[in-house]
Short mmCIF file of C-alpha atoms in Angstrom, two decimals:
data_model
loop_
_atom_site.label_atom_id
_atom_site.label_comp_id
_atom_site.label_asym_id
_atom_site.label_seq_id
_atom_site.Cartn_x
_atom_site.Cartn_y
_atom_site.Cartn_z
CA MET A 1 22.87 -63.17 -27.34
CA ARG A 2 22.01 -62.16 -30.87
CA VAL A 3 23.90 -59.38 -32.69
CA HIS A 4 22.15 -57.32 -35.35
CA LEU A 5 23.89 -55.49 -38.20
CA ILE A 6 21.81 -52.39 -38.89
CA THR A 7 22.17 -50.60 -42.20
CA THR A 8 22.64 -46.86 -41.79
CA GLN A 9 23.57 -43.71 -43.68
CA ALA A 10 26.45 -41.46 -42.66
CA PHE A 11 26.04 -37.98 -41.19
CA ASN A 12 28.57 -35.32 -42.15
CA ASP A 13 28.42 -33.28 -38.93
CA GLN A 14 29.92 -35.68 -36.38
CA LYS A 15 33.30 -34.00 -35.95
CA PRO A 16 34.27 -34.01 -32.25
CA GLY A 17 35.24 -30.67 -30.74
CA THR A 18 37.62 -30.02 -27.87
CA SER A 19 35.49 -32.23 -25.60
CA GLY A 20 33.65 -34.63 -27.85
CA LEU A 21 30.55 -34.36 -30.01
CA ARG A 22 27.95 -31.84 -28.83
CA LYS A 23 24.65 -31.16 -30.54
CA LYS A 24 21.07 -30.33 -29.72
CA VAL A 25 19.11 -33.22 -28.17
CA LYS A 26 16.87 -33.25 -31.22
CA VAL A 27 19.92 -33.91 -33.41
CA PHE A 28 20.93 -36.91 -31.28
CA GLN A 29 17.35 -38.16 -31.40
CA GLN A 30 17.52 -38.61 -35.16
CA PRO A 31 17.39 -42.30 -36.12
CA ASN A 32 20.89 -43.84 -35.96
CA TYR A 33 22.64 -40.56 -35.07
CA LEU A 34 23.97 -41.71 -31.68
CA GLU A 35 24.52 -45.25 -32.96
CA ASN A 36 26.60 -44.03 -35.91
CA PHE A 37 28.95 -42.05 -33.68
CA VAL A 38 29.34 -44.83 -31.10
CA GLN A 39 30.03 -47.37 -33.84
CA SER A 40 32.58 -45.02 -35.41
CA VAL A 41 34.37 -44.89 -32.05
CA PHE A 42 34.33 -48.67 -31.68
CA ASP A 43 35.51 -49.12 -35.29
CA THR A 44 38.48 -46.86 -34.49
CA LEU A 45 39.51 -48.95 -31.48
CA THR A 46 41.08 -52.38 -31.31
CA VAL A 47 39.08 -53.89 -28.46
CA PRO A 48 41.06 -56.62 -26.65
CA ALA A 49 39.55 -59.76 -25.13
CA ASN A 50 37.77 -59.30 -21.79
CA ALA A 51 37.74 -55.51 -22.20
CA THR A 52 35.69 -53.28 -19.86
CA LEU A 53 33.93 -50.07 -20.91
CA LEU A 54 32.80 -47.36 -18.50
CA VAL A 55 29.56 -45.48 -19.25
CA GLY A 56 27.96 -42.56 -17.42
CA GLY A 57 27.21 -38.88 -17.63
CA ASP A 58 25.93 -35.72 -16.07
CA GLY A 59 22.29 -36.80 -15.80
CA ARG A 60 20.99 -34.49 -18.49
CA TYR A 61 18.02 -35.34 -20.69
CA HIS A 62 18.69 -38.26 -23.09
CA ASN A 63 21.44 -39.77 -20.87
CA ARG A 64 19.39 -42.79 -19.79
CA HIS A 65 18.35 -43.67 -23.31
CA ALA A 66 21.92 -43.29 -24.56
CA ILE A 67 23.32 -45.49 -21.78
CA GLN A 68 21.03 -48.41 -22.72
CA THR A 69 22.00 -48.04 -26.39
CA ILE A 70 25.73 -47.97 -25.61
CA ILE A 71 25.44 -51.06 -23.39
CA ARG A 72 23.85 -53.01 -26.25
CA MET A 73 26.42 -51.77 -28.75
CA ALA A 74 29.33 -52.51 -26.40
CA ALA A 75 28.14 -56.11 -26.13
CA ALA A 76 27.95 -56.40 -29.91
CA ASN A 77 31.41 -54.91 -30.39
CA GLY A 78 33.42 -57.27 -28.22
CA PHE A 79 33.34 -55.78 -24.71
CA SER A 80 32.82 -58.34 -21.98
CA ARG A 81 31.87 -55.91 -19.20
CA VAL A 82 30.32 -52.46 -18.87
CA LEU A 83 30.55 -50.37 -15.69
CA VAL A 84 27.80 -47.77 -15.21
CA GLY A 85 27.60 -45.04 -12.60
CA GLN A 86 24.54 -45.48 -10.39
CA ALA A 87 21.49 -43.79 -11.97
CA GLY A 88 23.72 -43.09 -14.94
CA ILE A 89 25.32 -40.28 -12.90
CA LEU A 90 29.07 -39.96 -13.30
CA SER A 91 30.97 -36.69 -13.11
CA THR A 92 33.71 -36.27 -15.68
CA PRO A 93 36.56 -36.31 -13.11
CA ALA A 94 34.98 -39.31 -11.38
CA ALA A 95 34.79 -41.07 -14.74
CA SER A 96 38.50 -40.46 -15.24
CA HIS A 97 39.23 -41.85 -11.78
CA VAL A 98 37.05 -44.94 -12.29
CA ILE A 99 38.73 -45.69 -15.64
CA ARG A 100 42.11 -45.54 -13.90
CA LYS A 101 41.07 -47.36 -10.71
CA TYR A 102 39.34 -50.28 -12.43
CA ARG A 103 41.72 -50.26 -15.39
CA THR A 104 38.96 -50.19 -17.94
CA PHE A 105 39.81 -50.08 -21.63
CA GLY A 106 38.11 -46.68 -21.85
CA GLY A 107 34.88 -44.88 -21.23
CA MET A 108 31.93 -43.15 -22.88
CA VAL A 109 31.26 -39.90 -21.03
CA LEU A 110 27.81 -38.46 -21.78
CA SER A 111 27.80 -34.73 -21.25
CA ALA A 112 27.63 -31.36 -22.93
CA SER A 113 29.46 -29.93 -19.89
CA HIS A 114 28.31 -26.39 -19.09
CA ASN A 115 25.76 -26.21 -21.94
CA GLN A 116 22.04 -26.13 -21.16
CA GLY A 117 20.07 -29.37 -20.86
CA GLY A 118 16.49 -30.53 -21.27
CA VAL A 119 14.36 -31.58 -24.23
CA ASN A 120 15.33 -28.45 -26.14
CA GLY A 121 18.85 -28.31 -24.75
CA ASP A 122 22.14 -29.94 -25.64
CA PHE A 123 23.58 -33.44 -25.42
CA GLY A 124 27.15 -34.65 -25.80
CA ILE A 125 29.32 -37.73 -25.90
CA LYS A 126 33.06 -38.25 -25.84
CA TYR A 127 35.43 -41.18 -25.56
CA ASN A 128 38.09 -41.31 -22.85
CA ILE A 129 41.06 -43.62 -23.27
CA GLY A 130 42.65 -45.97 -20.76
CA ASN A 131 44.66 -43.26 -18.98
CA GLY A 132 41.36 -41.62 -18.03
CA GLY A 133 41.77 -38.64 -20.33
CA PRO A 134 39.95 -37.51 -23.47
CA ALA A 135 40.89 -39.29 -26.67
CA PRO A 136 43.74 -37.47 -28.47
CA GLU A 137 43.23 -35.83 -31.84
CA LYS A 138 44.67 -38.76 -33.76
CA ILE A 139 41.77 -40.86 -32.45
CA THR A 140 39.02 -38.24 -32.78
CA ASP A 141 40.16 -37.42 -36.32
CA GLU A 142 39.84 -41.09 -37.26
CA VAL A 143 36.42 -41.31 -35.59
CA TYR A 144 35.26 -38.38 -37.68
CA ALA A 145 36.63 -39.94 -40.86
CA LYS A 146 34.80 -43.20 -40.14
CA SER A 147 31.58 -41.39 -39.28
CA LYS A 148 31.46 -39.93 -42.80
CA VAL A 149 31.55 -43.34 -44.51
CA ILE A 150 29.78 -45.65 -42.03
CA THR A 151 27.22 -48.01 -43.59
CA GLN A 152 26.23 -50.24 -40.65
CA TYR A 153 26.40 -50.55 -36.89
CA LYS A 154 26.26 -53.50 -34.48
CA ILE A 155 23.79 -53.83 -31.63
CA ALA A 156 22.93 -56.81 -29.41
CA ASP A 157 19.74 -58.09 -27.79
CA VAL A 158 20.57 -57.02 -24.23
CA PRO A 159 17.47 -56.42 -22.06
CA GLU A 160 17.13 -52.98 -20.47
CA VAL A 161 19.32 -52.71 -17.38
CA ASN A 162 18.14 -51.12 -14.13
CA VAL A 163 20.88 -48.50 -13.70
CA ASP A 164 19.47 -47.26 -10.37
CA ALA A 165 20.34 -50.39 -8.39
CA ILE A 166 23.97 -51.09 -7.48
CA GLY A 167 24.91 -54.60 -8.45
CA LYS A 168 26.00 -56.92 -11.22
CA THR A 169 23.92 -58.54 -13.95
CA GLU A 170 25.23 -61.24 -16.27
CA PHE A 171 23.87 -62.06 -19.71
CA PRO A 172 24.81 -64.74 -22.23
CA GLY A 173 27.68 -63.50 -24.38
CA VAL A 174 27.83 -63.16 -28.13
CA ASN A 175 29.72 -66.44 -28.40
CA ALA A 176 28.76 -69.74 -26.75
CA GLY A 177 30.16 -70.12 -23.25
CA GLU A 178 30.82 -66.40 -22.82
CA THR A 179 29.09 -63.94 -20.52
CA PHE A 180 28.45 -60.22 -20.85
CA THR A 181 28.35 -58.33 -17.54
CA VAL A 182 26.81 -54.98 -16.66
CA GLU A 183 27.82 -53.66 -13.24
CA ILE A 184 26.25 -50.60 -11.61
CA ILE A 185 28.83 -48.97 -9.33
CA ASP A 186 28.84 -46.33 -6.59
CA ALA A 187 31.22 -43.89 -8.25
CA VAL A 188 30.45 -41.26 -5.61
CA GLN A 189 32.15 -43.36 -2.93
CA ASP A 190 35.09 -44.11 -5.24
CA TYR A 191 35.64 -40.41 -5.91
CA ALA A 192 35.14 -39.34 -2.28
CA ASP A 193 37.73 -41.91 -1.16
CA LEU A 194 40.19 -40.45 -3.66
CA MET A 195 39.64 -36.89 -2.37
CA GLN A 196 40.07 -38.01 1.24
CA GLY A 197 43.43 -39.47 0.30
CA LEU A 198 44.63 -36.22 -1.26
CA PHE A 199 43.58 -33.52 1.20
CA ASP A 200 43.82 -32.86 4.92
CA PHE A 201 40.21 -33.67 5.76
CA SER A 202 40.90 -33.23 9.48
CA ALA A 203 42.03 -29.61 9.01
CA ILE A 204 39.14 -28.82 6.65
CA LYS A 205 36.68 -30.37 9.10
CA GLN A 206 38.03 -28.18 11.90
CA LEU A 207 37.72 -25.13 9.66
CA LEU A 208 34.09 -25.87 8.85
CA ALA A 209 33.33 -26.45 12.55
CA SER A 210 34.92 -23.14 13.59
CA GLY A 211 32.10 -20.91 12.39
CA PHE A 212 33.49 -20.63 8.87
CA GLU A 213 30.52 -20.09 6.55
CA MET A 214 30.46 -21.42 3.01
CA LYS A 215 28.06 -22.17 0.19
CA PHE A 216 28.54 -24.68 -2.62
CA ASP A 217 26.29 -24.47 -5.68
CA ALA A 218 25.98 -27.67 -7.73
CA MET A 219 23.70 -25.84 -10.21
CA HIS A 220 21.25 -28.79 -10.29
CA ALA A 221 24.01 -30.82 -11.94
CA VAL A 222 26.16 -33.88 -11.39
CA THR A 223 28.26 -32.75 -8.40
CA GLY A 224 25.29 -32.62 -6.02
CA PRO A 225 25.64 -36.22 -4.75
CA TYR A 226 29.43 -35.87 -4.56
CA ALA A 227 29.16 -32.62 -2.57
CA LYS A 228 26.71 -34.20 -0.12
CA GLU A 229 28.98 -37.16 0.51
CA ILE A 230 32.20 -35.16 0.83
CA LEU A 231 31.24 -31.78 2.31
CA VAL A 232 28.36 -32.90 4.54
CA ASN A 233 28.90 -36.58 5.36
CA ARG A 234 32.69 -36.59 5.60
CA LEU A 235 33.62 -32.99 6.44
CA GLY A 236 30.67 -32.03 8.63
CA ALA A 237 29.40 -29.03 6.68
CA SER A 238 25.75 -28.19 7.30
CA ALA A 239 23.15 -29.20 4.75
CA GLU A 240 22.38 -25.47 4.41
CA SER A 241 25.88 -24.92 3.01
CA LEU A 242 24.79 -26.70 -0.19
CA MET A 243 22.44 -25.34 -2.83
CA ASN A 244 20.91 -26.82 -5.98
CA CYS A 245 22.36 -30.25 -5.22
CA GLU A 246 19.59 -32.39 -6.70
CA PRO A 247 20.60 -33.38 -10.27
CA SER A 248 18.01 -32.45 -12.87
CA GLU A 249 17.65 -33.45 -16.51
CA ASP A 250 17.35 -29.77 -17.45
CA PHE A 251 19.52 -28.40 -14.61
CA GLY A 252 16.52 -26.77 -12.98
CA GLY A 253 15.91 -24.80 -16.14
CA GLY A 254 19.22 -22.99 -15.64
CA HIS A 255 22.54 -22.81 -17.42
CA PRO A 256 25.03 -25.01 -15.50
CA ASP A 257 28.07 -22.82 -16.15
CA PRO A 258 29.82 -21.64 -12.95
CA ASN A 259 30.56 -18.02 -13.78
CA LEU A 260 29.44 -14.61 -12.56
CA THR A 261 26.55 -14.53 -15.02
CA TYR A 262 24.97 -17.98 -14.73
CA ALA A 263 25.70 -18.60 -11.03
CA GLU A 264 23.83 -15.39 -10.19
CA ASP A 265 22.13 -16.71 -7.02
CA LEU A 266 25.46 -17.72 -5.49
CA VAL A 267 27.08 -14.45 -6.53
CA LYS A 268 24.35 -12.48 -4.74
CA ILE A 269 25.02 -14.43 -1.56
CA MET A 270 28.78 -13.88 -1.81
CA PHE A 271 28.52 -10.18 -2.69
CA ALA A 272 26.07 -9.27 0.05
CA GLY A 273 28.33 -6.71 1.73
CA GLU A 274 28.75 -7.32 5.44
CA ASN A 275 26.42 -10.33 5.24
CA ALA A 276 28.58 -12.15 2.69
CA LEU A 277 29.80 -15.63 3.60
CA ASP A 278 33.46 -16.58 3.97
CA PHE A 279 33.67 -18.85 0.95
CA GLY A 280 31.60 -19.71 -2.09
CA ALA A 281 32.10 -22.17 -4.92
CA ALA A 282 30.19 -23.65 -7.83
CA SER A 283 30.67 -26.46 -10.32
CA ASP A 284 29.21 -27.09 -13.75
CA GLY A 285 27.04 -29.65 -15.55
CA ASP A 286 29.54 -32.51 -15.55
CA GLY A 287 31.57 -31.47 -12.53
CA ASP A 288 34.86 -30.56 -14.18
CA ARG A 289 34.75 -26.77 -13.78
CA ASN A 290 34.83 -24.57 -10.70
CA MET A 291 34.29 -20.99 -9.61
CA ILE A 292 35.85 -19.70 -6.39
CA LEU A 293 34.51 -16.71 -4.46
CA GLY A 294 35.49 -15.00 -1.24
CA GLN A 295 33.62 -12.33 0.72
CA ASN A 296 32.65 -9.83 -1.99
CA PHE A 297 35.54 -11.18 -4.04
CA PHE A 298 35.89 -13.16 -7.28
CA VAL A 299 38.95 -15.29 -8.06
CA THR A 300 39.74 -15.58 -11.77
CA PRO A 301 40.54 -19.14 -12.88
CA SER A 302 44.00 -17.99 -13.95
CA ASP A 303 44.73 -16.58 -10.49
CA SER A 304 43.26 -19.68 -8.88
CA LEU A 305 45.71 -21.93 -10.74
CA ALA A 306 48.62 -19.71 -9.67
CA VAL A 307 47.55 -19.72 -6.01
CA LEU A 308 47.16 -23.51 -5.97
CA ALA A 309 50.65 -23.91 -7.45
CA ALA A 310 52.22 -21.47 -5.01
CA ASN A 311 50.62 -23.17 -1.99
CA ALA A 312 50.65 -26.79 -3.15
CA THR A 313 52.95 -28.04 -0.40
CA LEU A 314 50.25 -27.22 2.17
CA VAL A 315 48.24 -30.13 0.76
CA PRO A 316 49.31 -33.66 1.80
CA ALA A 317 49.24 -35.06 -1.74
CA TYR A 318 51.65 -32.37 -2.97
CA ALA A 319 53.77 -31.90 0.16
CA GLU A 320 56.91 -32.99 -1.69
CA GLY A 321 56.45 -30.28 -4.33
CA LEU A 322 55.38 -30.20 -7.98
CA MET A 323 57.06 -31.79 -10.98
CA GLY A 324 55.87 -28.93 -13.17
CA VAL A 325 52.78 -26.98 -14.19
CA ALA A 326 50.92 -26.47 -17.44
CA ARG A 327 48.31 -24.02 -18.68
CA SER A 328 46.31 -23.55 -21.84
CA MET A 329 47.52 -20.75 -24.09
CA PRO A 330 44.57 -18.41 -23.37
CA THR A 331 45.16 -18.74 -19.60
CA SER A 332 47.08 -15.84 -18.06
CA GLY A 333 50.78 -16.07 -17.32
CA ALA A 334 50.25 -15.82 -13.56
CA VAL A 335 51.25 -19.45 -12.98
CA ASP A 336 54.36 -18.93 -15.13
CA ARG A 337 55.67 -16.53 -12.49
CA VAL A 338 55.08 -19.10 -9.74
CA ALA A 339 56.84 -21.79 -11.76
CA ALA A 340 59.84 -19.52 -12.31
CA LYS A 341 60.19 -18.89 -8.57
CA LEU A 342 59.80 -22.59 -7.78
CA ASN A 343 62.28 -23.43 -10.54
CA ILE A 344 59.95 -25.96 -12.15
CA PRO A 345 58.93 -26.21 -15.82
CA CYS A 346 55.79 -24.49 -17.12
CA PHE A 347 54.17 -25.67 -20.36
CA GLU A 348 51.83 -23.66 -22.59
CA THR A 349 49.40 -25.89 -24.51
CA PRO A 350 46.35 -25.47 -26.75
CA THR A 351 42.88 -25.42 -25.19
CA GLY A 352 41.60 -28.93 -24.47
CA TRP A 353 42.42 -31.16 -21.51
CA LYS A 354 43.73 -33.92 -23.75
CA PHE A 355 46.89 -31.87 -24.31
CA PHE A 356 47.79 -32.14 -20.61
CA GLY A 357 47.48 -35.94 -20.65
CA ASN A 358 50.79 -36.64 -22.35
CA LEU A 359 52.64 -34.28 -19.99
CA MET A 360 51.12 -35.90 -16.90
CA ASP A 361 51.66 -39.46 -18.15
CA ALA A 362 55.31 -38.59 -18.77
CA GLY A 363 55.69 -37.18 -15.25
CA LYS A 364 56.38 -33.66 -16.53
CA VAL A 365 53.60 -31.81 -14.70
CA THR A 366 51.53 -32.16 -11.53
CA LEU A 367 49.11 -29.22 -11.73
CA CYS A 368 47.42 -27.83 -14.81
CA GLY A 369 44.62 -25.48 -15.70
CA GLU A 370 42.59 -23.59 -18.26
CA GLU A 371 41.11 -20.12 -17.96
CA SER A 372 37.64 -21.56 -18.63
CA PHE A 373 37.21 -22.45 -14.95
CA GLY A 374 39.11 -25.75 -15.17
CA THR A 375 41.94 -26.84 -12.87
CA SER A 376 43.22 -30.23 -11.85
CA SER A 377 46.26 -32.37 -11.19
CA SER A 378 47.76 -35.72 -12.07
CA HIS A 379 45.32 -37.53 -9.73
CA VAL A 380 43.03 -37.84 -12.79
CA ARG A 381 43.24 -36.87 -16.47
CA GLU A 382 40.37 -34.38 -16.52
CA LYS A 383 39.56 -31.05 -14.97
CA ASP A 384 38.10 -31.47 -11.50
CA GLY A 385 35.71 -28.97 -9.95
CA LEU A 386 35.28 -30.37 -6.43
CA TRP A 387 39.00 -31.11 -6.22
CA ALA A 388 39.68 -27.39 -6.74
CA VAL A 389 37.14 -26.46 -4.08
CA LEU A 390 38.75 -28.83 -1.57
CA PHE A 391 42.22 -27.51 -2.51
CA TRP A 392 41.11 -23.96 -1.64
CA LEU A 393 39.53 -25.11 1.63
CA ASN A 394 42.76 -26.93 2.53
CA ILE A 395 44.83 -23.79 1.85
CA ILE A 396 42.43 -21.60 3.86
CA ALA A 397 42.57 -24.06 6.76
CA ALA A 398 46.37 -24.17 6.69
CA LYS A 399 47.00 -20.42 6.25
CA LYS A 400 44.09 -19.32 8.45
CA GLN A 401 43.35 -16.51 6.00
CA GLY A 402 40.37 -15.62 3.86
CA VAL A 403 40.22 -15.85 0.08
CA GLU A 404 40.90 -12.17 -0.59
CA ALA A 405 43.78 -12.01 1.87
CA ILE A 406 45.40 -15.06 0.27
CA LEU A 407 45.10 -13.63 -3.22
CA THR A 408 46.24 -10.08 -2.43
CA ALA A 409 49.30 -11.50 -0.64
CA HIS A 410 49.96 -13.57 -3.75
CA TRP A 411 49.80 -10.43 -5.93
CA ARG A 412 52.21 -8.60 -3.63
CA GLU A 413 54.71 -11.43 -4.03
CA PHE A 414 54.31 -12.19 -7.74
CA GLY A 415 52.57 -9.14 -9.25
CA ARG A 416 49.09 -9.22 -10.75
CA ASN A 417 48.25 -10.48 -14.22
CA VAL A 418 45.08 -8.46 -14.74
CA TYR A 419 42.91 -10.69 -16.85
CA SER A 420 39.43 -11.00 -18.31
CA ARG A 421 37.54 -13.02 -20.91
CA HIS A 422 34.69 -11.67 -23.02
CA ASP A 423 32.41 -14.28 -24.60
CA TYR A 424 30.21 -13.47 -27.57
CA GLU A 425 27.92 -16.50 -27.81
CA SER A 426 25.83 -17.84 -30.72
CA ILE A 427 27.29 -15.52 -33.34
CA PRO A 428 26.45 -16.56 -36.92
CA THR A 429 29.38 -18.70 -38.01
CA ASP A 430 30.08 -16.63 -41.12
CA ALA A 431 30.27 -13.43 -39.07
CA ALA A 432 32.59 -15.01 -36.50
CA ASN A 433 34.88 -16.31 -39.23
CA SER A 434 34.88 -12.85 -40.80
CA VAL A 435 36.19 -11.33 -37.55
CA ILE A 436 39.07 -13.80 -37.36
CA ALA A 437 39.88 -13.39 -41.06
CA HIS A 438 40.01 -9.60 -40.66
CA ILE A 439 42.44 -9.86 -37.73
CA LYS A 440 44.71 -12.22 -39.66
CA SER A 441 44.70 -9.90 -42.66
CA GLN A 442 46.53 -7.34 -40.50
CA PHE A 443 49.35 -9.63 -39.36
CA ASN A 444 51.87 -7.88 -41.61
CA THR A 445 50.87 -4.33 -40.70
CA LEU A 446 50.06 -4.45 -36.97
CA PRO A 447 53.60 -5.02 -35.59
CA GLY A 448 55.08 -1.69 -34.57
CA GLN A 449 51.74 0.11 -34.47
CA GLY A 450 50.86 2.06 -31.35
CA PHE A 451 47.45 1.92 -29.68
CA GLY A 452 47.40 4.39 -26.81
CA ARG A 453 50.08 3.30 -24.34
CA TYR A 454 50.46 -0.11 -26.01
CA THR A 455 52.64 -1.04 -28.98
CA VAL A 456 52.13 -4.25 -30.94
CA LYS A 457 55.19 -6.49 -30.86
CA SER A 458 53.94 -9.42 -32.96
CA CYS A 459 50.88 -11.36 -34.17
CA ASP A 460 50.50 -15.07 -34.77
CA ASP A 461 48.33 -18.16 -34.76
CA PHE A 462 49.37 -20.25 -31.79
CA SER A 463 50.86 -23.61 -32.73
CA TYR A 464 51.93 -26.35 -30.32
CA LEU A 465 54.56 -29.04 -30.70
CA ASP A 466 53.84 -31.81 -28.21
CA PRO A 467 57.17 -32.51 -26.48
CA ILE A 468 56.16 -36.10 -25.74
CA ASP A 469 54.75 -37.51 -28.98
CA GLY A 470 55.93 -34.87 -31.46
CA SER A 471 52.44 -34.08 -32.77
CA VAL A 472 51.70 -30.56 -33.98
CA SER A 473 48.45 -28.65 -33.32
CA SER A 474 48.03 -25.50 -35.40
CA ASN A 475 45.53 -22.62 -35.52
CA GLN A 476 44.87 -22.77 -31.79
CA GLY A 477 44.20 -19.07 -31.26
CA THR A 478 44.93 -15.71 -32.85
CA ARG A 479 47.27 -13.63 -30.71
CA ILE A 480 48.15 -9.94 -30.61
CA LEU A 481 51.24 -9.59 -28.42
CA PHE A 482 52.40 -6.19 -27.08
CA THR A 483 55.89 -5.03 -26.18
CA ASP A 484 55.17 -4.83 -22.42
CA GLY A 485 53.98 -8.45 -22.25
CA SER A 486 50.29 -7.61 -22.47
CA ARG A 487 48.24 -9.51 -25.01
CA ILE A 488 44.88 -10.03 -26.68
CA VAL A 489 43.83 -13.48 -27.84
CA PHE A 490 40.88 -14.27 -30.10
CA ARG A 491 39.54 -17.79 -30.28
CA LEU A 492 36.51 -19.54 -31.72
CA SER A 493 35.25 -22.08 -29.20
CA GLY A 494 34.44 -25.66 -30.15
CA THR A 495 32.10 -26.34 -27.19
CA GLY A 496 28.90 -24.72 -28.43
CA THR A 497 26.07 -26.27 -30.41
CA GLU A 498 24.59 -23.20 -32.11
CA GLY A 499 26.50 -20.76 -34.29
CA ALA A 500 29.93 -19.85 -32.92
CA THR A 501 31.24 -18.53 -29.63
CA LEU A 502 33.96 -15.93 -30.10
CA ARG A 503 36.11 -15.45 -27.03
CA ILE A 504 38.42 -12.49 -26.45
CA TYR A 505 41.09 -12.90 -23.77
CA LEU A 506 42.67 -9.73 -22.39
CA GLU A 507 45.73 -9.63 -20.16
CA ALA A 508 48.05 -6.97 -18.75
CA PHE A 509 50.75 -7.42 -16.10
CA GLU A 510 50.54 -4.94 -13.21
CA PRO A 511 53.50 -4.86 -10.78
CA ASP A 512 52.23 -1.77 -8.89
CA THR A 513 50.54 -2.92 -5.68
CA ALA A 514 48.63 0.37 -5.50
CA LYS A 515 46.71 -0.69 -8.60
CA HIS A 516 46.04 -4.30 -7.60
CA TYR A 517 42.62 -3.42 -6.22
CA LEU A 518 41.28 -2.04 -9.50
CA ASP A 519 38.39 -3.92 -11.05
CA ALA A 520 39.68 -5.91 -14.03
CA GLN A 521 37.28 -4.23 -16.46
CA VAL A 522 38.52 -0.81 -15.33
CA ALA A 523 42.19 -1.81 -15.49
CA LEU A 524 41.70 -3.33 -18.96
CA ALA A 525 39.38 -0.65 -20.38
CA GLU A 526 41.92 0.62 -22.91
CA MET A 527 42.82 -2.87 -24.08
CA ILE A 528 39.16 -3.78 -24.47
CA GLN A 529 38.73 -0.87 -26.89
CA ILE A 530 41.89 -1.89 -28.77
CA SER A 531 40.52 -5.41 -29.21
CA LEU A 532 37.29 -4.07 -30.69
CA GLN A 533 39.18 -1.68 -32.96
CA ILE A 534 41.52 -4.34 -34.35
CA SER A 535 38.79 -6.96 -34.78
CA GLN A 536 35.92 -4.76 -36.01
CA LEU A 537 33.75 -7.12 -33.97
CA VAL A 538 30.86 -4.70 -33.49
CA GLU A 539 30.72 -3.81 -37.18
CA ARG A 540 30.94 -7.42 -38.36
CA THR A 541 28.60 -9.09 -35.83
CA ASP A 542 26.28 -6.26 -34.68
CA ARG A 543 27.12 -7.29 -31.11
CA THR A 544 27.64 -4.27 -28.87
CA ALA A 545 28.38 -6.19 -25.66
CA PRO A 546 29.64 -9.63 -24.60
CA THR A 547 27.18 -12.32 -23.54
CA VAL A 548 29.39 -13.23 -20.57
CA ILE A 549 32.30 -11.40 -18.93
CA THR A 550 34.63 -13.29 -16.60
#
């Protein structure tokens, strides 16, 4: 096998965000753009002898081309074996599981998650380390540094591999007497086996056979094959209980983000009055996010995490209890109240699943979650959409109650953290930065000020000291904290590809059960106005309404 050293010029825009490098497809299609980033990753790593690399993604446009390129570059950079999900399809949680199960050195996960796909859509790539989780900042920072000075990349003469056929193909290695192996694996079966070992499939199967009606929306994305295998083949759900389960390179022309805005078809089914089904759920482009719905009822991700923690012992895998829980800073404090009652630790981390990895590896936490529709546990090192769906089905089967009944009982016991997130997408970057700068300019004057029935206690930029490795992550979100425990958080997201997404997180604790049935937007109306007043968002961005409200 011949290795070529290709001369290249550096790009200055290859800084990974919270979940890797995401850009428009047309950006990745520039000559050497993908190759530069992949080589920068490989140059950051010390690849041992006989190392295995996992490659796969969410099936979006450009995945197949990228997979062939990465295979050739892996061969040139010292890997002896590459595992590829069949058809290049590999959900992010399944990728984490496969890395852990087969003990690969790491993996290239090709996805832009919940962003749109297609020729004019987005593409993404990130590196996951040997524990199955996203590379920590110390690695991604070095990758970015190398990407700015790269002058050449390595690529080998490996023929195109048929990624649709399960099996193993061997090629002559770079050095005499060596072989380079590409193996196409059935990651769907691997992941389904893992889920069957965690949950009470017998109880869920009985639930689904009892007349319980559900609908799962894969949004034309990666979880379709996984849902068919688990929900239909193993749990006996009807084929009609699935929708949009054929993966598409452009996600059927839709936006594969499981929220009340982009999963509109599912929402209509679940909010159909007396005709609404018992349970609805959706997952995103790469399968790591989830939305949970009951009959005419939406479960916020923050509440979902709290309910899973409070009922974890109903699930076989967690019957002995939880070591601890963790949440991202913007996520509501609902799970904190559960942790306090269970007398287990609760950690508050920055946004980004990589921050949970150290805690899980150290045995500090079992469950963790982010408000952006991501929950998971120590079974993998990524968020896991279908896992969350199965967890809810297991709880419903065990408690013999519907979604709304389970959540309202939870609020009666723990109180309700009324919570909402307002996303303002594709704001010009300068305007978004102006909003944050204006908020920070008031840090010295806001404390003590009254806004209606709320009084500001303090303001800060959230900073996190990792209790395991001692690393510090600063500027993780701008917080306005009120004396009654309510809060407003402003954060610029790193997951978009155009302009900036400014997210406003609003939270107020409500102990009064008589007010638990209020719509979140009604209960938070005063705080929403306070957030706009403090930020001057409308004046500085000309945006009069959020793009998405969750």
